[in-house]
Amino acid sequence: MTKIMNQYSDFAFIYDELMNDVDYNKWVEYIEDIIKSKNVNVKNILELACGTGNLTIPLTKKNYDIAGIDISYEMLSVAKEKAEKEGVELVLLQQDIAELDFELYDLDCVLCACDGYNYLTYDEEIQNSFFTVYDLLKKDGIFIFDISSFYKLSNILGNNTYGENREDICYIWQNYFDETENLVDMELSFFVKCEDNKFERFQEYHKQRAYKEDEILKMLKNAGFEDISIYGDFTFESPKDDAERIFFVCKK
Ligand SMILES: C[S@@+](CC[C@H](N)C(=O)[O-])C[C@H]1O[C@@H](n2cnc3c(N)ncnc32)[C@H](O)[C@@H]1O
């Protein structure tokens, strides 16, 4: 059966399996190291684009009060189920991070990990989100997010096709990079083994924007942030030309 689905709908239910090579413990450690390095007292965190809770759940276990926001109902439902299994209480909200509607202010930290902002493809969307985050933070609060770099989206994903043939899941991931708009169109076809040992096929179409560091920096400054550090690939150093993940750390 062939189905055309939206971003992170059926994919949500196999997302964790396909991300099993990502070291989320290391990611949590890195976030905590960033917080320490900026001398911010963080008790609560608003996590944007929290997905299936791969950071939300371990951070909650470390006693942070967290609310997670994501646009995908399915990703949130996986997060909820995982949290229940692990006996962790999470506050989860289905919202678009371009139009955040969060009523609690004076937050210690706002976090957005693993490409959330690449999914906002218009300047106005990302700028609007930065304005709201600035408003939500307490004075001295910290905003930590990362994006897939321009280099990664234009060169590594670029116009290339990737695939994997696992025992229970196979996928083909075709990318098309539009150099005028700096957008990557991704066509994902998944084949997932069902109980009757037949494979079900479904497709998703994702779109991400490749941002240059300067574009993001300008929008952060417009929003009011002045103390901004930019790090490459889980280090505390400026990103190298071939860095794949760029971290922005902004103190209000
Ligand atoms: C690559 S996943 C990362 C999920 C999670 N942060 C992690 O590290 O596993 C990107 C997430 O961004 C979410 N997302 C994309 N566009 C969004 C938007 N406009 N508002 C809120 N969430 C969005 C997707 O639903 C998805 O859960």
PDB file of C-alpha atoms and ligand atoms in Angstrom:
ATOM      1  CA  MET A   1       0.000   0.000   0.000  1.00  0.00           C
ATOM      2  CA  THR A   2       1.394   3.444  -0.879  1.00  0.00           C
ATOM      3  CA  LYS A   3       0.522   6.452   1.242  1.00  0.00           C
ATOM      4  CA  ILE A   4       1.654  10.050   0.907  1.00  0.00           C
ATOM      5  CA  MET A   5       2.114  11.460   4.403  1.00  0.00           C
ATOM      6  CA  ASN A   6       3.194  14.703   6.005  1.00  0.00           C
ATOM      7  CA  GLN A   7       6.426  15.343   7.883  1.00  0.00           C
ATOM      8  CA  TYR A   8       6.929  13.194  10.980  1.00  0.00           C
ATOM      9  CA  SER A   9       3.619  11.362  10.792  1.00  0.00           C
ATOM     10  CA  ASP A  10       4.181   7.612  10.167  1.00  0.00           C
ATOM     11  CA  PHE A  11       7.928   8.296  10.348  1.00  0.00           C
ATOM     12  CA  ALA A  12       7.405   9.177  14.027  1.00  0.00           C
ATOM     13  CA  PHE A  13       6.904   5.519  14.897  1.00  0.00           C
ATOM     14  CA  ILE A  14      10.275   4.425  13.487  1.00  0.00           C
ATOM     15  CA  TYR A  15      12.182   7.656  14.198  1.00  0.00           C
ATOM     16  CA  ASP A  16      13.889   6.355  17.351  1.00  0.00           C
ATOM     17  CA  GLU A  17      15.002   3.164  15.641  1.00  0.00           C
ATOM     18  CA  LEU A  18      16.556   5.101  12.772  1.00  0.00           C
ATOM     19  CA  MET A  19      18.218   7.543  15.177  1.00  0.00           C
ATOM     20  CA  ASN A  20      19.780   4.785  17.303  1.00  0.00           C
ATOM     21  CA  ASP A  21      23.271   5.860  16.253  1.00  0.00           C
ATOM     22  CA  VAL A  22      22.799   9.309  17.847  1.00  0.00           C
ATOM     23  CA  ASP A  23      24.338   9.566  21.295  1.00  0.00           C
ATOM     24  CA  TYR A  24      21.648  11.520  23.180  1.00  0.00           C
ATOM     25  CA  ASN A  25      23.495  11.056  26.505  1.00  0.00           C
ATOM     26  CA  LYS A  26      26.440  12.927  25.029  1.00  0.00           C
ATOM     27  CA  TRP A  27      24.004  15.574  23.771  1.00  0.00           C
ATOM     28  CA  VAL A  28      22.541  16.025  27.272  1.00  0.00           C
ATOM     29  CA  GLU A  29      26.066  16.302  28.730  1.00  0.00           C
ATOM     30  CA  TYR A  30      26.957  18.927  26.137  1.00  0.00           C
ATOM     31  CA  ILE A  31      23.846  20.975  26.959  1.00  0.00           C
ATOM     32  CA  GLU A  32      24.681  20.832  30.659  1.00  0.00           C
ATOM     33  CA  ASP A  33      28.293  21.854  29.935  1.00  0.00           C
ATOM     34  CA  ILE A  34      27.013  24.838  27.936  1.00  0.00           C
ATOM     35  CA  ILE A  35      24.714  25.863  30.789  1.00  0.00           C
ATOM     36  CA  LYS A  36      27.602  25.607  33.285  1.00  0.00           C
ATOM     37  CA  SER A  37      29.941  27.551  31.007  1.00  0.00           C
ATOM     38  CA  LYS A  38      27.463  30.448  30.893  1.00  0.00           C
ATOM     39  CA  ASN A  39      26.873  30.496  34.652  1.00  0.00           C
ATOM     40  CA  VAL A  40      23.108  30.308  34.401  1.00  0.00           C
ATOM     41  CA  ASN A  41      20.975  28.790  37.103  1.00  0.00           C
ATOM     42  CA  VAL A  42      18.640  26.533  35.118  1.00  0.00           C
ATOM     43  CA  LYS A  43      15.723  24.775  36.769  1.00  0.00           C
ATOM     44  CA  ASN A  44      13.156  24.950  33.999  1.00  0.00           C
ATOM     45  CA  ILE A  45      13.505  24.368  30.265  1.00  0.00           C
ATOM     46  CA  LEU A  46      11.123  24.933  27.392  1.00  0.00           C
ATOM     47  CA  GLU A  47      12.146  22.507  24.682  1.00  0.00           C
ATOM     48  CA  LEU A  48      11.121  23.385  21.137  1.00  0.00           C
ATOM     49  CA  ALA A  49      10.723  20.697  18.462  1.00  0.00           C
ATOM     50  CA  CYS A  50      11.174  18.075  21.180  1.00  0.00           C
ATOM     51  CA  GLY A  51      10.110  15.206  18.904  1.00  0.00           C
ATOM     52  CA  THR A  52       9.911  11.838  20.633  1.00  0.00           C
ATOM     53  CA  GLY A  53      11.497  13.210  23.795  1.00  0.00           C
ATOM     54  CA  ASN A  54      15.020  11.882  23.304  1.00  0.00           C
ATOM     55  CA  LEU A  55      16.396  14.850  25.223  1.00  0.00           C
ATOM     56  CA  THR A  56      13.220  15.764  27.092  1.00  0.00           C
ATOM     57  CA  ILE A  57      13.066  12.497  29.031  1.00  0.00           C
ATOM     58  CA  PRO A  58      16.737  12.316  30.170  1.00  0.00           C
ATOM     59  CA  LEU A  59      16.688  16.013  31.078  1.00  0.00           C
ATOM     60  CA  THR A  60      13.529  15.479  33.152  1.00  0.00           C
ATOM     61  CA  LYS A  61      15.283  12.615  34.925  1.00  0.00           C
ATOM     62  CA  LYS A  62      17.996  15.112  35.848  1.00  0.00           C
ATOM     63  CA  ASN A  63      15.335  17.116  37.681  1.00  0.00           C
ATOM     64  CA  TYR A  64      14.768  19.948  35.243  1.00  0.00           C
ATOM     65  CA  ASP A  65      11.118  20.999  34.868  1.00  0.00           C
ATOM     66  CA  ILE A  66      10.464  20.675  31.171  1.00  0.00           C
ATOM     67  CA  ALA A  67       7.694  21.509  28.769  1.00  0.00           C
ATOM     68  CA  GLY A  68       8.115  20.118  25.275  1.00  0.00           C
ATOM     69  CA  ILE A  69       6.601  21.579  22.129  1.00  0.00           C
ATOM     70  CA  ASP A  70       6.368  19.973  18.727  1.00  0.00           C
ATOM     71  CA  ILE A  71       4.187  20.390  15.665  1.00  0.00           C
ATOM     72  CA  SER A  72       3.798  16.666  15.089  1.00  0.00           C
ATOM     73  CA  TYR A  73       1.024  14.948  17.008  1.00  0.00           C
ATOM     74  CA  GLU A  74       2.604  11.571  16.244  1.00  0.00           C
ATOM     75  CA  MET A  75       6.065  12.542  17.545  1.00  0.00           C
ATOM     76  CA  LEU A  76       4.441  13.839  20.741  1.00  0.00           C
ATOM     77  CA  SER A  77       2.389  10.671  21.131  1.00  0.00           C
ATOM     78  CA  VAL A  78       5.586   8.578  20.956  1.00  0.00           C
ATOM     79  CA  ALA A  79       7.196  10.899  23.543  1.00  0.00           C
ATOM     80  CA  LYS A  80       4.160  10.515  25.812  1.00  0.00           C
ATOM     81  CA  GLU A  81       4.177   6.728  25.564  1.00  0.00           C
ATOM     82  CA  LYS A  82       7.924   6.530  26.288  1.00  0.00           C
ATOM     83  CA  ALA A  83       7.593   8.891  29.267  1.00  0.00           C
ATOM     84  CA  GLU A  84       4.732   6.824  30.704  1.00  0.00           C
ATOM     85  CA  LYS A  85       6.777   3.626  30.372  1.00  0.00           C
ATOM     86  CA  GLU A  86       9.689   5.258  32.171  1.00  0.00           C
ATOM     87  CA  GLY A  87       7.481   6.782  34.870  1.00  0.00           C
ATOM     88  CA  VAL A  88       8.389  10.328  33.865  1.00  0.00           C
ATOM     89  CA  GLU A  89       5.851  13.157  33.811  1.00  0.00           C
ATOM     90  CA  LEU A  90       6.087  15.452  30.806  1.00  0.00           C
ATOM     91  CA  VAL A  91       4.170  18.527  29.750  1.00  0.00           C
ATOM     92  CA  LEU A  92       3.791  18.272  25.975  1.00  0.00           C
ATOM     93  CA  LEU A  93       2.136  20.796  23.684  1.00  0.00           C
ATOM     94  CA  GLN A  94       1.377  20.599  19.996  1.00  0.00           C
ATOM     95  CA  GLN A  95       2.387  23.941  18.498  1.00  0.00           C
ATOM     96  CA  ASP A  96       4.257  25.453  15.590  1.00  0.00           C
ATOM     97  CA  ILE A  97       7.467  27.016  16.908  1.00  0.00           C
ATOM     98  CA  ALA A  98       7.023  29.832  14.388  1.00  0.00           C
ATOM     99  CA  GLU A  99       3.861  30.836  16.258  1.00  0.00           C
ATOM    100  CA  LEU A 100       4.653  29.976  19.845  1.00  0.00           C
ATOM    101  CA  ASP A 101       1.878  30.515  22.316  1.00  0.00           C
ATOM    102  CA  PHE A 102       3.340  29.879  25.764  1.00  0.00           C
ATOM    103  CA  GLU A 103       2.030  31.784  28.734  1.00  0.00           C
ATOM    104  CA  LEU A 104       4.786  31.238  31.302  1.00  0.00           C
ATOM    105  CA  TYR A 105       7.504  33.879  31.305  1.00  0.00           C
ATOM    106  CA  ASP A 106      10.850  34.289  33.081  1.00  0.00           C
ATOM    107  CA  LEU A 107      12.058  30.929  31.793  1.00  0.00           C
ATOM    108  CA  ASP A 108      15.592  29.833  32.640  1.00  0.00           C
ATOM    109  CA  CYS A 109      16.308  28.094  29.356  1.00  0.00           C
ATOM    110  CA  VAL A 110      14.810  27.552  25.907  1.00  0.00           C
ATOM    111  CA  LEU A 111      16.261  24.667  23.945  1.00  0.00           C
ATOM    112  CA  CYS A 112      15.796  23.476  20.374  1.00  0.00           C
ATOM    113  CA  ALA A 113      17.894  20.494  19.298  1.00  0.00           C
ATOM    114  CA  CYS A 114      18.505  18.676  16.061  1.00  0.00           C
ATOM    115  CA  ASP A 115      17.289  20.756  13.130  1.00  0.00           C
ATOM    116  CA  GLY A 116      14.057  22.241  14.538  1.00  0.00           C
ATOM    117  CA  TYR A 117      14.923  25.647  13.082  1.00  0.00           C
ATOM    118  CA  ASN A 118      15.978  24.230   9.707  1.00  0.00           C
ATOM    119  CA  TYR A 119      12.311  23.304   9.299  1.00  0.00           C
ATOM    120  CA  LEU A 120      11.327  26.981   9.410  1.00  0.00           C
ATOM    121  CA  THR A 121      11.953  27.926   5.816  1.00  0.00           C
ATOM    122  CA  TYR A 122      10.903  31.599   5.826  1.00  0.00           C
ATOM    123  CA  ASP A 123      12.843  34.431   7.500  1.00  0.00           C
ATOM    124  CA  GLU A 124       9.636  35.755   9.100  1.00  0.00           C
ATOM    125  CA  GLU A 125       8.979  32.404  10.803  1.00  0.00           C
ATOM    126  CA  ILE A 126      12.374  32.082  12.413  1.00  0.00           C
ATOM    127  CA  GLN A 127      12.517  35.788  13.303  1.00  0.00           C
ATOM    128  CA  ASN A 128       9.094  35.580  14.917  1.00  0.00           C
ATOM    129  CA  SER A 129      10.183  32.564  16.939  1.00  0.00           C
ATOM    130  CA  PHE A 130      13.346  34.366  18.144  1.00  0.00           C
ATOM    131  CA  PHE A 131      11.289  37.402  19.239  1.00  0.00           C
ATOM    132  CA  THR A 132       8.997  35.178  21.302  1.00  0.00           C
ATOM    133  CA  VAL A 133      11.869  33.194  22.835  1.00  0.00           C
ATOM    134  CA  TYR A 134      13.552  36.452  23.882  1.00  0.00           C
ATOM    135  CA  ASP A 135      10.319  37.590  25.559  1.00  0.00           C
ATOM    136  CA  LEU A 136       9.847  34.266  27.340  1.00  0.00           C
ATOM    137  CA  LEU A 137      13.320  34.147  28.903  1.00  0.00           C
ATOM    138  CA  LYS A 138      14.224  35.615  32.271  1.00  0.00           C
ATOM    139  CA  LYS A 139      17.026  38.174  32.374  1.00  0.00           C
ATOM    140  CA  ASP A 140      20.248  36.103  32.096  1.00  0.00           C
ATOM    141  CA  GLY A 141      18.198  33.203  30.714  1.00  0.00           C
ATOM    142  CA  ILE A 142      19.792  31.073  28.039  1.00  0.00           C
ATOM    143  CA  PHE A 143      18.644  30.050  24.558  1.00  0.00           C
ATOM    144  CA  ILE A 144      20.455  27.016  23.117  1.00  0.00           C
ATOM    145  CA  PHE A 145      19.726  25.646  19.677  1.00  0.00           C
ATOM    146  CA  ASP A 146      21.452  23.978  16.795  1.00  0.00           C
ATOM    147  CA  ILE A 147      20.970  23.775  13.077  1.00  0.00           C
ATOM    148  CA  SER A 148      22.331  21.501  10.391  1.00  0.00           C
ATOM    149  CA  SER A 149      24.970  23.640   8.726  1.00  0.00           C
ATOM    150  CA  PHE A 150      24.792  25.210   5.288  1.00  0.00           C
ATOM    151  CA  TYR A 151      27.704  22.920   4.355  1.00  0.00           C
ATOM    152  CA  LYS A 152      25.830  19.796   5.437  1.00  0.00           C
ATOM    153  CA  LEU A 153      22.570  20.674   3.698  1.00  0.00           C
ATOM    154  CA  SER A 154      24.142  21.942   0.469  1.00  0.00           C
ATOM    155  CA  ASN A 155      27.093  19.531   0.138  1.00  0.00           C
ATOM    156  CA  ILE A 156      26.438  16.382   2.105  1.00  0.00           C
ATOM    157  CA  LEU A 157      22.694  16.078   1.613  1.00  0.00           C
ATOM    158  CA  GLY A 158      22.889  18.283  -1.491  1.00  0.00           C
ATOM    159  CA  ASN A 159      21.445  16.429  -4.451  1.00  0.00           C
ATOM    160  CA  ASN A 160      22.456  13.071  -3.065  1.00  0.00           C
ATOM    161  CA  THR A 161      20.472   9.932  -2.362  1.00  0.00           C
ATOM    162  CA  TYR A 162      20.948   7.838   0.751  1.00  0.00           C
ATOM    163  CA  GLY A 163      19.482   4.528   1.745  1.00  0.00           C
ATOM    164  CA  GLU A 164      19.694   1.801   4.295  1.00  0.00           C
ATOM    165  CA  ASN A 165      18.642  -1.800   4.197  1.00  0.00           C
ATOM    166  CA  ARG A 166      17.970  -3.053   7.716  1.00  0.00           C
ATOM    167  CA  GLU A 167      16.252  -6.287   8.670  1.00  0.00           C
ATOM    168  CA  ASP A 168      12.891  -4.668   9.471  1.00  0.00           C
ATOM    169  CA  ILE A 169      13.149  -1.206   7.911  1.00  0.00           C
ATOM    170  CA  CYS A 170      14.538  -0.024   4.592  1.00  0.00           C
ATOM    171  CA  TYR A 171      14.475   3.500   3.299  1.00  0.00           C
ATOM    172  CA  ILE A 172      15.461   5.584   0.329  1.00  0.00           C
ATOM    173  CA  TRP A 173      16.160   9.253   1.032  1.00  0.00           C
ATOM    174  CA  GLN A 174      16.437  11.477  -2.033  1.00  0.00           C
ATOM    175  CA  ASN A 175      17.520  15.093  -1.668  1.00  0.00           C
ATOM    176  CA  TYR A 176      17.166  17.998  -4.054  1.00  0.00           C
ATOM    177  CA  PHE A 177      18.990  21.219  -3.201  1.00  0.00           C
ATOM    178  CA  ASP A 178      17.594  24.461  -4.616  1.00  0.00           C
ATOM    179  CA  GLU A 179      20.521  26.886  -4.812  1.00  0.00           C
ATOM    180  CA  THR A 180      18.388  29.983  -5.340  1.00  0.00           C
ATOM    181  CA  GLU A 181      16.258  29.469  -2.246  1.00  0.00           C
ATOM    182  CA  ASN A 182      18.781  27.399  -0.224  1.00  0.00           C
ATOM    183  CA  LEU A 183      16.141  24.759   0.358  1.00  0.00           C
ATOM    184  CA  VAL A 184      16.536  21.002   0.464  1.00  0.00           C
ATOM    185  CA  ASP A 185      13.538  18.967  -0.622  1.00  0.00           C
ATOM    186  CA  MET A 186      13.735  15.494   0.840  1.00  0.00           C
ATOM    187  CA  GLU A 187      11.715  12.602  -0.469  1.00  0.00           C
ATOM    188  CA  LEU A 188      11.699   9.725   1.972  1.00  0.00           C
ATOM    189  CA  SER A 189      10.322   6.303   1.109  1.00  0.00           C
ATOM    190  CA  PHE A 190      10.124   3.810   3.949  1.00  0.00           C
ATOM    191  CA  PHE A 191       9.467   0.090   3.838  1.00  0.00           C
ATOM    192  CA  VAL A 192       8.565  -1.308   7.236  1.00  0.00           C
ATOM    193  CA  LYS A 193       8.071  -4.994   8.039  1.00  0.00           C
ATOM    194  CA  CYS A 194       4.593  -5.750   9.392  1.00  0.00           C
ATOM    195  CA  GLU A 195       3.393  -8.629  11.556  1.00  0.00           C
ATOM    196  CA  ASP A 196       2.584 -10.771   8.503  1.00  0.00           C
ATOM    197  CA  ASN A 197       6.237 -10.296   7.365  1.00  0.00           C
ATOM    198  CA  LYS A 198       5.133  -8.198   4.401  1.00  0.00           C
ATOM    199  CA  PHE A 199       6.606  -4.715   4.011  1.00  0.00           C
ATOM    200  CA  GLU A 200       4.378  -1.641   4.084  1.00  0.00           C
ATOM    201  CA  ARG A 201       5.553   1.370   2.143  1.00  0.00           C
ATOM    202  CA  PHE A 202       4.938   4.991   3.063  1.00  0.00           C
ATOM    203  CA  GLN A 203       6.417   8.294   1.971  1.00  0.00           C
ATOM    204  CA  GLU A 204       7.121  11.639   3.533  1.00  0.00           C
ATOM    205  CA  TYR A 205       8.269  14.907   2.054  1.00  0.00           C
ATOM    206  CA  HIS A 206      10.437  17.134   4.229  1.00  0.00           C
ATOM    207  CA  LYS A 207      11.780  20.569   3.479  1.00  0.00           C
ATOM    208  CA  GLN A 208      14.685  22.191   5.298  1.00  0.00           C
ATOM    209  CA  ARG A 209      16.360  25.522   4.776  1.00  0.00           C
ATOM    210  CA  ALA A 210      20.135  25.913   4.776  1.00  0.00           C
ATOM    211  CA  TYR A 211      20.984  28.982   6.833  1.00  0.00           C
ATOM    212  CA  LYS A 212      24.322  30.744   6.879  1.00  0.00           C
ATOM    213  CA  GLU A 213      25.545  31.634  10.382  1.00  0.00           C
ATOM    214  CA  ASP A 214      25.328  35.365   9.588  1.00  0.00           C
ATOM    215  CA  GLU A 215      21.650  35.139   8.670  1.00  0.00           C
ATOM    216  CA  ILE A 216      20.827  33.542  12.006  1.00  0.00           C
ATOM    217  CA  LEU A 217      23.064  35.943  13.896  1.00  0.00           C
ATOM    218  CA  LYS A 218      21.306  38.948  12.365  1.00  0.00           C
ATOM    219  CA  MET A 219      17.887  37.639  13.377  1.00  0.00           C
ATOM    220  CA  LEU A 220      19.070  36.852  16.929  1.00  0.00           C
ATOM    221  CA  LYS A 221      20.381  40.409  17.261  1.00  0.00           C
ATOM    222  CA  ASN A 222      17.101  41.794  15.875  1.00  0.00           C
ATOM    223  CA  ALA A 223      15.303  39.869  18.593  1.00  0.00           C
ATOM    224  CA  GLY A 224      17.457  41.561  21.260  1.00  0.00           C
ATOM    225  CA  PHE A 225      20.199  38.996  21.982  1.00  0.00           C
ATOM    226  CA  GLU A 226      23.667  40.493  22.384  1.00  0.00           C
ATOM    227  CA  ASP A 227      25.675  37.787  24.142  1.00  0.00           C
ATOM    228  CA  ILE A 228      25.832  35.101  21.440  1.00  0.00           C
ATOM    229  CA  SER A 229      28.352  32.261  21.076  1.00  0.00           C
ATOM    230  CA  ILE A 230      28.551  29.976  18.069  1.00  0.00           C
ATOM    231  CA  TYR A 231      30.117  26.518  18.345  1.00  0.00           C
ATOM    232  CA  GLY A 232      30.700  23.712  15.870  1.00  0.00           C
ATOM    233  CA  ASP A 233      29.991  19.995  16.244  1.00  0.00           C
ATOM    234  CA  PHE A 234      29.650  19.592  20.033  1.00  0.00           C
ATOM    235  CA  THR A 235      32.778  21.624  20.818  1.00  0.00           C
ATOM    236  CA  PHE A 236      33.305  25.026  22.399  1.00  0.00           C
ATOM    237  CA  GLU A 237      35.122  26.260  19.318  1.00  0.00           C
ATOM    238  CA  SER A 238      33.990  28.274  16.319  1.00  0.00           C
ATOM    239  CA  PRO A 239      32.583  26.028  13.601  1.00  0.00           C
ATOM    240  CA  LYS A 240      35.077  24.779  11.021  1.00  0.00           C
ATOM    241  CA  ASP A 241      34.166  25.108   7.341  1.00  0.00           C
ATOM    242  CA  ASP A 242      33.059  21.478   7.259  1.00  0.00           C
ATOM    243  CA  ALA A 243      31.160  21.515  10.584  1.00  0.00           C
ATOM    244  CA  GLU A 244      27.827  19.726  10.194  1.00  0.00           C
ATOM    245  CA  ARG A 245      26.035  20.977  13.300  1.00  0.00           C
ATOM    246  CA  ILE A 246      26.199  24.588  14.437  1.00  0.00           C
ATOM    247  CA  PHE A 247      25.222  25.469  17.997  1.00  0.00           C
ATOM    248  CA  PHE A 248      24.000  28.936  18.954  1.00  0.00           C
ATOM    249  CA  VAL A 249      24.123  29.867  22.616  1.00  0.00           C
ATOM    250  CA  CYS A 250      22.459  33.167  23.510  1.00  0.00           C
ATOM    251  CA  LYS A 251      22.247  34.747  26.930  1.00  0.00           C
ATOM    252  CA  LYS A 252      19.560  37.357  27.438  1.00  0.00           C
TER     253      LYS A 252
HETATM  254  C1  LIG B   1      14.934  15.867  13.567  1.00  0.00           C
HETATM  255  S1  LIG B   1      13.538  15.987  14.609  1.00  0.00           S
HETATM  256  C2  LIG B   1      14.328  16.350  16.175  1.00  0.00           C
HETATM  257  C3  LIG B   1      13.506  15.899  17.333  1.00  0.00           C
HETATM  258  C4  LIG B   1      14.219  15.986  18.691  1.00  0.00           C
HETATM  259  N1  LIG B   1      14.578  17.341  19.016  1.00  0.00           N
HETATM  260  C5  LIG B   1      15.438  15.089  18.728  1.00  0.00           C
HETATM  261  O1  LIG B   1      16.530  15.610  18.941  1.00  0.00           O
HETATM  262  O2  LIG B   1      15.282  13.878  18.552  1.00  0.00           O
HETATM  263  C6  LIG B   1      12.843  17.554  14.165  1.00  0.00           C
HETATM  264  C7  LIG B   1      11.561  17.844  14.919  1.00  0.00           C
HETATM  265  O3  LIG B   1      11.138  19.160  14.567  1.00  0.00           O
HETATM  266  C8  LIG B   1       9.722  19.165  14.584  1.00  0.00           C
HETATM  267  N2  LIG B   1       9.254  20.331  13.834  1.00  0.00           N
HETATM  268  C9  LIG B   1       9.444  20.608  12.528  1.00  0.00           C
HETATM  269  N3  LIG B   1       8.870  21.790  12.220  1.00  0.00           N
HETATM  270  C10 LIG B   1       8.307  22.267  13.357  1.00  0.00           C
HETATM  271  C11 LIG B   1       7.570  23.436  13.676  1.00  0.00           C
HETATM  272  N4  LIG B   1       7.290  24.356  12.754  1.00  0.00           N
HETATM  273  N5  LIG B   1       7.126  23.594  14.944  1.00  0.00           N
HETATM  274  C12 LIG B   1       7.385  22.646  15.899  1.00  0.00           C
HETATM  275  N6  LIG B   1       8.103  21.519  15.646  1.00  0.00           N
HETATM  276  C13 LIG B   1       8.555  21.330  14.395  1.00  0.00           C
HETATM  277  C14 LIG B   1       9.359  17.846  13.936  1.00  0.00           C
HETATM  278  O4  LIG B   1       8.021  17.486  14.146  1.00  0.00           O
HETATM  279  C15 LIG B   1      10.381  16.928  14.593  1.00  0.00           C
HETATM  280  O5  LIG B   1       9.876  16.369  15.771  1.00  0.00           O
END
